[in-house]
Coordinates of C-alpha atoms in Angstrom, one line a residue:
M1 CA 51.4 117.1 109.7
R2 CA 51.0 120.3 112.0
R3 CA 54.4 120.4 114.4
G4 CA 53.5 120.8 118.0
P5 CA 54.1 122.9 120.5
A6 CA 57.9 123.3 122.0
G7 CA 57.1 122.4 125.6
T8 CA 54.4 121.4 128.2
T9 CA 54.4 119.7 131.6
G10 CA 52.8 116.9 133.2
A11 CA 53.7 114.0 130.9
S12 CA 53.8 110.3 131.9
P13 CA 57.2 109.3 133.0
P14 CA 59.1 107.5 130.4
V15 CA 58.7 103.5 130.2
E16 CA 61.9 101.7 131.0
P17 CA 64.0 100.2 128.2
D18 CA 63.4 96.7 127.5
C19 CA 65.7 94.9 129.3
G20 CA 65.8 91.6 127.1
L21 CA 67.1 93.6 124.6
E22 CA 69.8 95.5 126.7
S23 CA 71.1 92.1 127.8
Q24 CA 71.7 90.8 124.4
L25 CA 73.6 93.9 123.2
F26 CA 75.8 93.9 126.2
T27 CA 76.6 90.3 125.6
K28 CA 78.8 91.4 122.7
P29 CA 81.1 93.6 124.1
D30 CA 83.3 94.2 120.9
N31 CA 80.0 95.0 119.1
L32 CA 80.8 98.9 119.6
L33 CA 78.6 100.7 117.1
T34 CA 75.6 98.6 118.5
L35 CA 76.4 99.9 122.1
I36 CA 76.2 103.1 120.7
A37 CA 73.3 102.7 119.0
L38 CA 71.6 101.5 122.2
G39 CA 72.9 104.6 124.1
A40 CA 71.1 106.4 121.2
V41 CA 67.7 104.5 121.7
L42 CA 68.1 105.2 125.2
L43 CA 68.3 109.0 124.6
A44 CA 65.3 108.8 122.4
A45 CA 63.2 106.5 124.7
P46 CA 61.2 109.2 126.3
A47 CA 59.5 110.1 122.8
A48 CA 57.9 106.9 122.9
Q49 CA 55.6 108.3 126.0
M50 CA 54.4 111.4 124.4
T51 CA 50.6 112.4 123.6
R52 CA 50.0 113.7 119.9
A53 CA 51.5 117.2 119.9
E54 CA 48.3 118.3 118.3
D55 CA 46.1 117.6 121.6
A56 CA 48.6 119.3 123.9
P57 CA 48.0 123.0 125.2
A58 CA 49.9 125.3 124.5
P59 CA 52.9 126.0 126.3
A60 CA 54.2 129.7 127.7
P61 CA 56.6 131.0 125.3
N62 CA 58.9 131.3 128.4
A63 CA 59.5 129.0 131.4
S64 CA 59.2 132.5 133.6
P65 CA 59.1 135.9 133.1
A66 CA 62.3 136.1 134.4
S67 CA 63.7 133.4 132.5
S68 CA 65.8 133.6 129.4
V69 CA 64.8 130.2 128.3
D70 CA 63.1 130.1 125.2
L71 CA 60.6 126.9 124.9
T72 CA 59.8 127.5 121.3
A73 CA 63.3 127.8 120.0
L74 CA 62.7 123.9 118.2
N75 CA 60.4 122.7 116.1
V76 CA 60.0 118.8 116.2
N77 CA 57.7 116.9 114.4
W78 CA 57.9 113.5 115.9
A79 CA 56.4 111.7 113.3
V80 CA 59.1 112.9 110.6
D81 CA 61.6 113.3 112.9
G82 CA 61.1 109.8 114.3
V83 CA 61.0 108.3 110.9
I84 CA 64.4 110.1 110.1
T85 CA 66.0 109.1 113.3
G86 CA 64.5 105.3 112.8
A87 CA 65.8 104.8 109.7
T88 CA 69.5 106.5 109.7
L89 CA 69.8 104.2 113.0
A90 CA 68.9 101.2 110.9
M91 CA 71.6 102.3 108.2
W92 CA 74.1 103.0 110.9
V93 CA 73.5 99.8 113.0
L94 CA 72.3 96.9 110.6
P95 CA 75.7 96.5 108.4
E96 CA 77.4 95.3 110.9
F97 CA 75.3 92.0 111.3
F98 CA 76.6 91.5 107.5
K99 CA 80.3 92.6 107.6
N100 CA 81.3 89.3 106.0
S101 CA 79.2 89.8 103.0
L102 CA 79.7 93.9 102.8
V103 CA 83.5 94.4 103.2
P104 CA 86.0 93.2 100.3
A105 CA 88.0 90.6 101.1
E106 CA 91.2 93.2 100.4
A107 CA 91.6 96.9 101.5
R108 CA 90.4 99.7 98.9
W109 CA 92.8 102.1 100.5
Y110 CA 95.8 100.5 101.8
G111 CA 99.1 102.6 101.9
P112 CA 98.9 105.6 104.4
P113 CA 100.1 109.0 103.6
G114 CA 103.3 110.4 105.6
I115 CA 101.4 112.3 108.0
D116 CA 99.5 109.3 109.1
V117 CA 102.7 107.6 110.0
S118 CA 104.1 110.5 111.8
A119 CA 101.3 110.9 113.9
R120 CA 101.1 107.1 114.7
T121 CA 104.7 106.8 115.6
A122 CA 104.1 109.8 118.2
L123 CA 101.0 108.8 119.8
V124 CA 100.6 105.2 119.6
W125 CA 101.2 103.6 123.0
S126 CA 103.4 100.7 123.3
N127 CA 100.7 98.7 124.7
P128 CA 97.8 100.1 123.0
A129 CA 94.7 97.7 124.6
P130 CA 94.5 99.9 127.2
A131 CA 93.8 103.2 125.2
A132 CA 91.4 101.4 122.9
L133 CA 89.7 100.4 125.8
T134 CA 89.3 103.9 127.2
S135 CA 87.9 105.2 123.7
D136 CA 85.1 102.4 123.8
I137 CA 84.2 103.5 127.3
L138 CA 84.4 107.4 126.6
V139 CA 82.3 107.1 123.3
A140 CA 79.4 105.5 125.1
A141 CA 79.8 107.9 128.1
V142 CA 80.0 111.4 126.3
P143 CA 76.3 111.0 124.6
L144 CA 74.8 109.8 127.6
G145 CA 76.3 112.0 129.9
L146 CA 75.3 115.0 127.6
G147 CA 71.9 113.6 126.8
L148 CA 71.1 113.3 130.6
W149 CA 72.6 116.7 131.4
D150 CA 70.1 118.3 128.5
F151 CA 67.2 116.1 129.7
L152 CA 67.7 117.3 133.4
E153 CA 67.9 120.9 132.4
A154 CA 64.9 120.8 129.8
E155 CA 62.9 119.3 132.1
A156 CA 63.6 121.8 134.9
A157 CA 62.8 124.7 132.4
G158 CA 60.1 123.5 130.5
G159 CA 59.2 120.0 131.4
F160 CA 59.3 116.6 130.2
R161 CA 58.1 117.4 126.4
T162 CA 60.6 120.2 126.1
A163 CA 63.3 117.5 127.5
A164 CA 62.1 114.5 125.2
E165 CA 62.1 117.1 122.3
D166 CA 65.8 118.2 122.7
L167 CA 66.6 114.4 123.1
L168 CA 65.2 113.4 120.1
V169 CA 67.1 116.1 118.0
I170 CA 70.3 115.3 119.5
T171 CA 69.8 111.4 118.8
E172 CA 68.8 112.5 115.4
A173 CA 72.0 114.2 114.7
M174 CA 74.1 111.2 116.1
T175 CA 72.1 108.7 113.7
V176 CA 72.8 110.9 110.9
A177 CA 76.4 111.1 111.6
G178 CA 76.5 107.5 112.0
A179 CA 74.7 106.6 108.8
L180 CA 77.0 108.6 106.9
T181 CA 79.7 107.2 108.8
T182 CA 78.4 103.6 107.8
V183 CA 78.2 104.3 104.2
V184 CA 81.7 105.9 103.6
R185 CA 83.5 103.2 105.8
Y186 CA 82.2 100.3 103.9
T187 CA 82.5 102.1 100.8
S188 CA 86.3 103.1 101.2
A189 CA 87.3 100.0 103.4
R190 CA 90.5 101.6 104.6
I191 CA 93.0 99.4 106.3
R192 CA 93.2 100.2 110.4
P193 CA 96.9 100.9 111.4
F194 CA 97.3 98.0 113.6
A195 CA 96.6 95.9 110.4
Y196 CA 98.7 97.2 108.3
Y197 CA 101.6 97.1 110.8
G198 CA 101.0 93.1 111.0
Q199 CA 98.7 92.9 113.7
G200 CA 95.3 92.4 111.7
T201 CA 93.3 89.2 112.8
G202 CA 91.7 89.2 109.0
V203 CA 88.1 90.0 110.2
P204 CA 86.3 92.4 107.9
E205 CA 86.6 94.8 111.1
D206 CA 90.4 95.2 109.9
R207 CA 89.4 97.1 106.7
L208 CA 87.2 99.7 108.3
S209 CA 89.1 102.4 109.3
F210 CA 87.5 105.7 107.6
W211 CA 86.5 107.4 108.9
S212 CA 86.4 107.0 112.7
G213 CA 82.7 106.0 113.9
H214 CA 83.8 106.7 117.5
T215 CA 85.3 110.4 116.7
T216 CA 82.0 110.9 114.8
T217 CA 79.7 109.8 117.3
A218 CA 81.6 112.0 120.0
F219 CA 81.5 115.2 118.2
S220 CA 78.3 114.9 116.7
A221 CA 76.8 114.4 120.3
A222 CA 79.0 117.1 121.6
A223 CA 78.3 119.8 118.9
S224 CA 74.1 118.7 118.7
A225 CA 73.9 118.9 122.7
G226 CA 75.7 122.1 122.8
Y227 CA 73.6 124.0 120.4
V228 CA 70.4 122.7 121.6
A229 CA 71.3 124.1 124.9
Q230 CA 72.1 127.2 123.4
V231 CA 69.5 128.0 121.2
R232 CA 67.3 127.1 124.2
G233 CA 68.8 129.1 126.4
Y234 CA 69.8 127.1 129.1
A235 CA 72.4 128.6 131.5
S236 CA 74.9 125.7 131.3
W237 CA 75.3 125.7 127.5
P238 CA 78.9 126.9 127.5
W239 CA 79.9 124.0 129.7
V240 CA 77.9 121.4 127.6
Y241 CA 80.0 122.6 124.8
A242 CA 83.2 122.8 127.0
V243 CA 82.8 119.2 128.8
G244 CA 81.4 118.0 125.4
F245 CA 84.1 118.6 122.9
T246 CA 86.6 118.3 125.5
A247 CA 85.4 114.7 125.9
A248 CA 85.1 114.5 121.9
G249 CA 88.8 115.0 121.6
A250 CA 90.0 112.8 124.2
V251 CA 88.1 110.1 122.3
S252 CA 89.9 111.1 118.8
Y253 CA 93.5 110.7 120.7
F254 CA 92.6 107.3 122.2
R255 CA 91.7 106.3 119.0
V256 CA 95.1 106.9 117.9
A257 CA 97.0 105.8 120.4
G258 CA 95.0 102.5 120.6
D259 CA 96.1 102.1 117.0
K260 CA 92.5 101.7 115.6
H261 CA 92.7 104.8 113.6
W262 CA 94.7 106.9 111.5
M263 CA 95.1 110.6 112.2
T264 CA 93.3 111.7 109.0
D265 CA 90.5 109.2 110.2
V266 CA 89.7 111.0 113.3
V267 CA 90.2 114.6 112.0
V268 CA 87.8 114.0 109.1
G269 CA 85.2 112.2 111.5
A270 CA 85.6 115.2 113.8
V271 CA 84.9 117.6 111.2
V272 CA 81.6 115.7 109.9
G273 CA 80.4 114.7 113.1
T274 CA 80.6 118.3 114.2
G275 CA 79.1 119.6 111.0
V276 CA 76.3 117.4 111.5
G277 CA 75.7 118.0 114.8
F278 CA 75.3 121.7 114.5
L279 CA 73.3 121.4 111.3
V280 CA 70.7 118.9 112.7
P281 CA 69.3 121.0 115.5
W282 CA 69.9 124.4 113.3
L283 CA 67.2 123.2 110.7
H284 CA 64.7 122.6 113.8
R285 CA 65.1 126.0 114.6
S286 CA 61.8 128.2 114.6
T287 CA 63.3 131.4 113.4
P288 CA 65.7 131.4 110.4
G289 CA 68.7 130.6 111.3
L290 CA 70.3 133.0 108.6
G291 CA 68.7 136.3 108.4
L292 CA 71.6 137.7 105.8
R293 CA 71.5 141.4 105.3
L294 CA 73.8 144.4 103.8
V295 CA 75.2 146.5 106.6
P296 CA 76.6 149.8 105.0
Q297 CA 80.5 150.2 106.3
L298 CA 83.1 153.2 105.5
Q299 CA 84.5 150.9 102.9
G300 CA 81.6 150.0 101.2
L301 CA 78.7 147.0 102.2
A302 CA 79.3 144.0 104.4
V303 CA 77.1 141.1 104.9
A304 CA 75.7 140.3 108.6
G305 CA 73.4 137.5 109.4
R306 CA 72.2 135.7 112.6
F307 CA 73.5 131.9 112.9

């Protein structure tokens, strides 16, 4: 399928999300991955209103002669990227409904290393519940806030289609990161710190600590939104990085302070989320992301490239 142009204007406004689904999901406040999945669906919803890319007129390469915004910076295939996003979203969310059969009765990874014990002693709150609640709020606010920020800037620069393309790429990065997280969490079955120290309830959630899904979601949203804004040339891209990674770091802290995760859980989650958040939009670039070449130097040769 031929890739469509990067942006046009005049598309119909997005259809409002199905309120029935939203009300059902939010009646289960403890189902955090379902809450994040809903946020991902809301970000990707404008794609449902897009006309076929082949039928759309070709956009101007830039928003205006004086603008540095590049509306052709990303290639989005609605069929392929839609399937990838939907499939990884299902891998991310559906196991939540089958925990009792998927999570082993006993933790496969039980004893924490010394660094995790020391970090917990230093960071966990005497009453961890407020910290855990704060992390729940932030993990929903970070992707939704960054997605709205990007949508408004993209729509102003290149119209509705450009904004929808950006949101699809960001959502795809989040769902890919979420699917990877689910596979590893259910495979490793690591004991959570509150359960290790005798505060567990015996439910499967007690054994889904590694790596932190909250952290991965926040960092994948920050990295993908920031990189999309950067390659497009939006003026606010440094702020997207600054606000996004600061908020993602706060999510990580509150997961440890709330006794929900070990330090190694959030560190690995941050690395994976950031890596996937950069990789997915990088793969959508219209121009090669790596233009490696040898550059003569006084001491010999150096490798240079564009990332």
